[in-house]
mmCIF file of C-alpha atoms and ligand atoms in Angstrom:
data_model
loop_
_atom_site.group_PDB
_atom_site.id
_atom_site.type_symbol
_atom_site.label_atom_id
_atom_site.label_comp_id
_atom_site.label_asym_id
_atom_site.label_seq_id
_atom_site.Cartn_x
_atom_site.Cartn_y
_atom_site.Cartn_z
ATOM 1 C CA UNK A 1 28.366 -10.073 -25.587
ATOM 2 C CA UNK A 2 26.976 -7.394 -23.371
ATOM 3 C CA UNK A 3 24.447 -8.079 -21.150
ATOM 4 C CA UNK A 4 21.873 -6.425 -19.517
ATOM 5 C CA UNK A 5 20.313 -6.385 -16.087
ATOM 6 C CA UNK A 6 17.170 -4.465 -14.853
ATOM 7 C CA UNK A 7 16.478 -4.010 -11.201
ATOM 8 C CA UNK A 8 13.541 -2.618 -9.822
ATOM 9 C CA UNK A 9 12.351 -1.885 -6.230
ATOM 10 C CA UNK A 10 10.316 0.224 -4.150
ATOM 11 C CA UNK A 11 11.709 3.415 -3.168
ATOM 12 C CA UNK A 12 13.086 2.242 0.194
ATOM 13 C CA UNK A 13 14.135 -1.017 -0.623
ATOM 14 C CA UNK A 14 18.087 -0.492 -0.603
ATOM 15 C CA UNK A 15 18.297 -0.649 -4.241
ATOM 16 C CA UNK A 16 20.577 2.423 -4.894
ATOM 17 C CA UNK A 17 23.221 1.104 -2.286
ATOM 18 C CA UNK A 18 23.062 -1.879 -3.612
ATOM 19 C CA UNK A 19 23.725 -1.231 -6.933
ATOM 20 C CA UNK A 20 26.586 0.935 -5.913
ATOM 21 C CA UNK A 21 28.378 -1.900 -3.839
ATOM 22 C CA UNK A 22 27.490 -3.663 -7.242
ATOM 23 C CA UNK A 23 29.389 -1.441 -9.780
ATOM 24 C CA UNK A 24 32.366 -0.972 -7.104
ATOM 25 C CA UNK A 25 33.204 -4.920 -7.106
ATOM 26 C CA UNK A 26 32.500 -5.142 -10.705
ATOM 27 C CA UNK A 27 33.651 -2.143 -12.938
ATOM 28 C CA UNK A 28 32.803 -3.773 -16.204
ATOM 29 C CA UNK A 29 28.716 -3.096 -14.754
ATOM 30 C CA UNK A 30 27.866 0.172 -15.668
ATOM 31 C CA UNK A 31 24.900 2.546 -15.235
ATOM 32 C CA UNK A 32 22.938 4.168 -17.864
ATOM 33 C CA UNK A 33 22.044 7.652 -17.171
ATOM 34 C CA UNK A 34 17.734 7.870 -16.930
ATOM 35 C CA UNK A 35 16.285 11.034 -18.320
ATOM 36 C CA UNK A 36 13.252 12.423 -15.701
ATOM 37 C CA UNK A 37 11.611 15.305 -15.260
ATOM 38 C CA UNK A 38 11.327 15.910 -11.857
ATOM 39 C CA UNK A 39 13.370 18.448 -10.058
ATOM 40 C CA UNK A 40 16.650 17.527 -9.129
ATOM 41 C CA UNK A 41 17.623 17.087 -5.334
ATOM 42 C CA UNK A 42 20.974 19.136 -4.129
ATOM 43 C CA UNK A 43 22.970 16.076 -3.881
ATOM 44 C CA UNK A 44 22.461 15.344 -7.556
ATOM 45 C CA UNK A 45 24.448 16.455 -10.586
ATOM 46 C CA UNK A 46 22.277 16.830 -14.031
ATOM 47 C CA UNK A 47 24.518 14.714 -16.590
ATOM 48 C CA UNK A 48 25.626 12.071 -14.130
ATOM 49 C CA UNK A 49 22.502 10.829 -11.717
ATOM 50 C CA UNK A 50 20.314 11.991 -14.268
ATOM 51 C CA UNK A 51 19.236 14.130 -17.382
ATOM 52 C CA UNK A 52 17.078 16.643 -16.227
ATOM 53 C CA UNK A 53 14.770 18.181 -18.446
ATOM 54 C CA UNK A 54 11.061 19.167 -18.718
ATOM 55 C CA UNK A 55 7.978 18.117 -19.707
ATOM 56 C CA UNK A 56 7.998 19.333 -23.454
ATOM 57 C CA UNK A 57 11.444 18.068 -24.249
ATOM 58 C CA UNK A 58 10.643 14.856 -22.679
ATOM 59 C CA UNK A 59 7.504 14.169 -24.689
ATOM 60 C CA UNK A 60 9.277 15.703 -27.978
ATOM 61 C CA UNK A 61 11.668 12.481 -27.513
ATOM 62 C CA UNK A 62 8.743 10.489 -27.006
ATOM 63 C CA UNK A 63 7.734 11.623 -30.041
ATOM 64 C CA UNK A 64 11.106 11.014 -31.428
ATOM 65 C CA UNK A 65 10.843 7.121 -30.472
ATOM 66 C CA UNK A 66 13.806 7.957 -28.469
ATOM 67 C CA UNK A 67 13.226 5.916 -25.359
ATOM 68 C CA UNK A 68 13.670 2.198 -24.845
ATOM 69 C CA UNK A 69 11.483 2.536 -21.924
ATOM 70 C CA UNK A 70 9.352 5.182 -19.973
ATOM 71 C CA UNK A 71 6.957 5.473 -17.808
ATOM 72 C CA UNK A 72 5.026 8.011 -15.059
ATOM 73 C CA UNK A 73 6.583 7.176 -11.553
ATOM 74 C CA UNK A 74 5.031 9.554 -8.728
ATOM 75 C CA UNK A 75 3.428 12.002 -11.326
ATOM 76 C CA UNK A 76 7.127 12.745 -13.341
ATOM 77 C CA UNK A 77 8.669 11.051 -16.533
ATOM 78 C CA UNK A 78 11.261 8.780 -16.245
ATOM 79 C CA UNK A 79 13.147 7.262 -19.202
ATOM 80 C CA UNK A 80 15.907 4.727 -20.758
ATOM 81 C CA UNK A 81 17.072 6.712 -23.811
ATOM 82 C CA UNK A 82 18.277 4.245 -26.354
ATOM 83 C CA UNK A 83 21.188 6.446 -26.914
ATOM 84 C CA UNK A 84 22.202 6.741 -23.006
ATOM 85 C CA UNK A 85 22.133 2.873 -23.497
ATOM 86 C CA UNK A 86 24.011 2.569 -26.357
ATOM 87 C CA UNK A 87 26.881 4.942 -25.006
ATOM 88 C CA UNK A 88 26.536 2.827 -21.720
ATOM 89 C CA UNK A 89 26.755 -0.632 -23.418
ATOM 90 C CA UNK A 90 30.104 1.244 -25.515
ATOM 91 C CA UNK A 91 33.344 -0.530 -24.926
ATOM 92 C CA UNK A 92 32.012 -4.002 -24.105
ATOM 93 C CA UNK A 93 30.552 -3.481 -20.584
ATOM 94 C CA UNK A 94 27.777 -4.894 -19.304
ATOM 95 C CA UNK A 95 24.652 -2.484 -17.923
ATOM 96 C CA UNK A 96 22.041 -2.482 -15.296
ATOM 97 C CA UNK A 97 19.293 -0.681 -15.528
ATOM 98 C CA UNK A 98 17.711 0.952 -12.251
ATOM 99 C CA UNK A 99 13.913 1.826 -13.423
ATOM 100 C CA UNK A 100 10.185 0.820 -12.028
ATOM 101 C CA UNK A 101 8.317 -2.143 -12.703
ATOM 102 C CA UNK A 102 6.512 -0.459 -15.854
ATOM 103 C CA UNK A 103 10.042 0.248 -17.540
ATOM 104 C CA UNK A 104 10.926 -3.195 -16.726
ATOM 105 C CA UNK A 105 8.244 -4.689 -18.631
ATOM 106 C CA UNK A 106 8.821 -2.458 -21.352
ATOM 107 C CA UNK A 107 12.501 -3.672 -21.639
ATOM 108 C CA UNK A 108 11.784 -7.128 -21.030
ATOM 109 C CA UNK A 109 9.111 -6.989 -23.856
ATOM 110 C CA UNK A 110 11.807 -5.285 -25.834
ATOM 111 C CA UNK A 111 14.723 -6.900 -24.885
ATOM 112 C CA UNK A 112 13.825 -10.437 -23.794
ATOM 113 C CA UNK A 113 17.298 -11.386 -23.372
ATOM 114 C CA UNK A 114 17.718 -9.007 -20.197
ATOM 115 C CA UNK A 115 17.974 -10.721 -16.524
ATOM 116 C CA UNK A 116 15.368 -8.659 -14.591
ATOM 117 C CA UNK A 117 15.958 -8.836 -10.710
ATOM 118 C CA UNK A 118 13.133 -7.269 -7.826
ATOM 119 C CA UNK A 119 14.422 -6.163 -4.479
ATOM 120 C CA UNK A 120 12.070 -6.189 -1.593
ATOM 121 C CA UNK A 121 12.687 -4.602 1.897
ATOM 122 C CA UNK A 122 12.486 -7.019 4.807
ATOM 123 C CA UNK A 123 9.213 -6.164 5.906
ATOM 124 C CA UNK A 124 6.512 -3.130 6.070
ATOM 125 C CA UNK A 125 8.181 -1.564 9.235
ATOM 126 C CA UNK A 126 11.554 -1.359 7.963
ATOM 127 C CA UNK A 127 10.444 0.077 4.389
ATOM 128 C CA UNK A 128 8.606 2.710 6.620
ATOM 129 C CA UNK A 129 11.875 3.456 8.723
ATOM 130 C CA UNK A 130 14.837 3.618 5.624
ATOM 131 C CA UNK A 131 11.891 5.878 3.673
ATOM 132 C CA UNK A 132 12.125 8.341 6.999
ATOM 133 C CA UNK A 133 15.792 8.449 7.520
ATOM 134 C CA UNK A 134 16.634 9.351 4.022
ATOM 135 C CA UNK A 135 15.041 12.825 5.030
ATOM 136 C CA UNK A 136 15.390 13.950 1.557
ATOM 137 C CA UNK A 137 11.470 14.116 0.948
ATOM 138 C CA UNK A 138 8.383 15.841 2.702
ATOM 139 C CA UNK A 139 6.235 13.675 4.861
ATOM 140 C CA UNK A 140 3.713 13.987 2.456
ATOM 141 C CA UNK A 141 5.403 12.436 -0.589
ATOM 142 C CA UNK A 142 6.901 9.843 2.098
ATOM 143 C CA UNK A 143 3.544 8.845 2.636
ATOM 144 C CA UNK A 144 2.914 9.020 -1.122
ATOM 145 C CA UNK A 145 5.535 6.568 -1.632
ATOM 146 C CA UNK A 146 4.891 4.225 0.728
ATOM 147 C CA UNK A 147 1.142 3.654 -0.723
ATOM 148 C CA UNK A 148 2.874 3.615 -4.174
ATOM 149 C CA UNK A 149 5.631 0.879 -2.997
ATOM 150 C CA UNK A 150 2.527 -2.082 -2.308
ATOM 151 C CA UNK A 151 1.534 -1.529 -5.949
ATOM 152 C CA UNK A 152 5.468 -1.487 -7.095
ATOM 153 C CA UNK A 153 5.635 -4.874 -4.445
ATOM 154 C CA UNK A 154 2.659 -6.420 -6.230
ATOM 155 C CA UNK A 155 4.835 -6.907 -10.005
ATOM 156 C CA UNK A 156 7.464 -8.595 -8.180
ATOM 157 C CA UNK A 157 6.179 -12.338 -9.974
ATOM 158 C CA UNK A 158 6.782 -10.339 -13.579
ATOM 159 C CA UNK A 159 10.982 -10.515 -12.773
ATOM 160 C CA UNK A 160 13.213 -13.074 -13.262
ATOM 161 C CA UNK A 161 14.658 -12.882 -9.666
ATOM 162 C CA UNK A 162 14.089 -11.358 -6.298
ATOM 163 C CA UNK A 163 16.358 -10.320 -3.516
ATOM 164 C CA UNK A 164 15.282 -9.146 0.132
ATOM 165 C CA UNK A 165 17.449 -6.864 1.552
ATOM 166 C CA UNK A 166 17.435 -7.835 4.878
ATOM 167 C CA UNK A 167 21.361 -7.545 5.265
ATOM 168 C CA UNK A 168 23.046 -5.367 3.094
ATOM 169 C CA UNK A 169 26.008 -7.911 2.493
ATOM 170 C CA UNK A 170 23.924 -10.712 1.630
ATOM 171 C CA UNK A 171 21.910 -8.792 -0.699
ATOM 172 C CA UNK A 172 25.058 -7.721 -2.650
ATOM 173 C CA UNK A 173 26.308 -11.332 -2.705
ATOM 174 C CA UNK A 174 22.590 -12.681 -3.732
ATOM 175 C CA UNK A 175 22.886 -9.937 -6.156
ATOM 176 C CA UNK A 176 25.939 -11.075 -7.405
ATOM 177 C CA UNK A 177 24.921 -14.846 -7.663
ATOM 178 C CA UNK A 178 22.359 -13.624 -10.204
ATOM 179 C CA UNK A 179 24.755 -11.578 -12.395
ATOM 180 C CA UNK A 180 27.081 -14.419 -12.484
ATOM 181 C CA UNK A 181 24.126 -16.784 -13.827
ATOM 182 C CA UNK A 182 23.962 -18.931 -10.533
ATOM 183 C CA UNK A 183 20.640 -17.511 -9.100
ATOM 184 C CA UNK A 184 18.691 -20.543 -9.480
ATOM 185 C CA UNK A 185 17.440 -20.702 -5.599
ATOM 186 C CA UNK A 186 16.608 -16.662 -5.690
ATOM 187 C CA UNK A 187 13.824 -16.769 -8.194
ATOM 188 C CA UNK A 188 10.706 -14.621 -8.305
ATOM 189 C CA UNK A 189 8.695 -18.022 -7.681
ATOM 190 C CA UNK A 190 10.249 -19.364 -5.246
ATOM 191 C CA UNK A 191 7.978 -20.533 -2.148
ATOM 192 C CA UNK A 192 9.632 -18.757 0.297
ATOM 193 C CA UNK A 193 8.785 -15.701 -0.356
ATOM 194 C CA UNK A 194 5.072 -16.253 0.224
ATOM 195 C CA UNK A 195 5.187 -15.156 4.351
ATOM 196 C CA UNK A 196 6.866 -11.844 3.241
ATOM 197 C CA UNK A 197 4.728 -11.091 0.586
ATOM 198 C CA UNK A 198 1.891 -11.705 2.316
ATOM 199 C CA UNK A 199 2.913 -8.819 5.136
ATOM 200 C CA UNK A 200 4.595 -6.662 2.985
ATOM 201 C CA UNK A 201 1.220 -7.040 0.469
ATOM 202 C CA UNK A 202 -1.501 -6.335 3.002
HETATM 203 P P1 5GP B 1 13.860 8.763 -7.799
HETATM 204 O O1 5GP B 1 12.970 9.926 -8.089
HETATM 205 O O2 5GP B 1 13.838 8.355 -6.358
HETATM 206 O O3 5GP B 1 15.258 8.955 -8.323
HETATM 207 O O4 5GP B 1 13.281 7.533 -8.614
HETATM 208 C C1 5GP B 1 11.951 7.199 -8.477
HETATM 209 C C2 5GP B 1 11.630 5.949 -9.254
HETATM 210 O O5 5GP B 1 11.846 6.144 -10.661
HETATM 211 C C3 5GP B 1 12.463 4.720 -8.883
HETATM 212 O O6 5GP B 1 11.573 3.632 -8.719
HETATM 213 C C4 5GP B 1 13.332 4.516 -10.078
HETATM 214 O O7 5GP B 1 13.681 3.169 -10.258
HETATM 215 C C5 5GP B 1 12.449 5.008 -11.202
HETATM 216 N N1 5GP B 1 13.237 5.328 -12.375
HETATM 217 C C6 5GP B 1 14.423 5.993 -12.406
HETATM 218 N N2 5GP B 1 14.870 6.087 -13.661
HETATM 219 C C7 5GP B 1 13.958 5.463 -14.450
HETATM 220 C C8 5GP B 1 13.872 5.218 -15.862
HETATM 221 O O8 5GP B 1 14.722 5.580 -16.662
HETATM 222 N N3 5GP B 1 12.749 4.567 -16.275
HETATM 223 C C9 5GP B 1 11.781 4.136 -15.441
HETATM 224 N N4 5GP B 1 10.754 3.471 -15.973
HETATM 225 N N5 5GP B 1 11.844 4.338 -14.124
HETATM 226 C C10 5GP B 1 12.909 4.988 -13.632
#
């Protein structure tokens, strides 16, 4: 049966990279292609990191009931289209879903069958330094997005299971662990996690 993952994070966290590292050990994980309206960055290719499209045909496939999940992230839509999942999900694979903590609870409310994972940064300062060197944003919607990650941090108790990405090797193999049904020790409530929250929550 196919199976489906959703992983959320703060911009910053790693997630992207990890989810990469994730699909190239395991080809039968696939992506599903998000539909947003903001404006796409050089590096990206409309089709294949995203559909981009604007505001009116977004909200005419609102309309349409045409999203599994949407939601407002950093004043643009993003969306799961059902049919971007259904031609993901084609041929038996199994699909992860990258999308913010709103989406997630959409799709867990929809889907409560899904595994839903949280990846948090190894602390404040580091967030800070991986949302600088990515250079791909203005200072000012850096700063945006760091304000924005403590409220994404703050759902992290709504997922199934969280992974800190302190090392980028262990996170893939923690990462792994979960897809393979042998998280147990990596989830959302475990104790642990209570020092880091507390900094990266302050
Ligand atoms: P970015 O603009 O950096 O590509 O993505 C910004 C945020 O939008 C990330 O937190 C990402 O997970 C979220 N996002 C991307 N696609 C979707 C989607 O289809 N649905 C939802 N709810 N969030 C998404």
């Amino acid at each position: 049966m196919n199976r489906l993952f959703v992983i959320a994070a703060p911009s910053g966290a790693g997630k992207t990279s990890l989810i990469h590292e994730l699909r190239r050990r395991d080809p039968n994980l696939r992506m599903c292609v998000s539909h947003t309206t903001r404006a796409r960055r050089a590096t990206e290719v409309d089709g294949d990191d995203y559909h981009f499209t604007d505001v009116a045909h977004f909200e005419s496939m609102i309309a349409g009931d045409a999203f599994l999940e949407y939601a407002r992230v950093f004043d643009h839509y993003y969306g799961t289209s059902r049919a971007a999942l259904t031609a993901a999900f084609a041929g038996g694979h199994d699909v992860i879903l990258e999308i913010d903590w709103q989406g997630a609870r959409q799709v867990r409310s929809r889907e409560p069958s899904c595994t839903s994972l949280f990846v948090l940064p190894p602390s404040r300062t580091e967030l800070e330094r991986r949302l600088r060197a990515r250079r791909t944003d203005s200072d000012a919607v850096i700063a945006r997005r760091l304000r924005d990650a403590v409220e994404d941090m703050s759902h992290y108790r709504e997922f199934d299971y969280v992974i800190v990405n302190a090392e980028f090797e262990r996170a893939v193999a923690d990462a792994r662990e979960i897809i393979a049904g042998r998280g147990t020790a990596l989830r959302a409530d475990r104790p642990e996690l209570a020092p880091l929250l507390a900094e990266l929550l302050a």
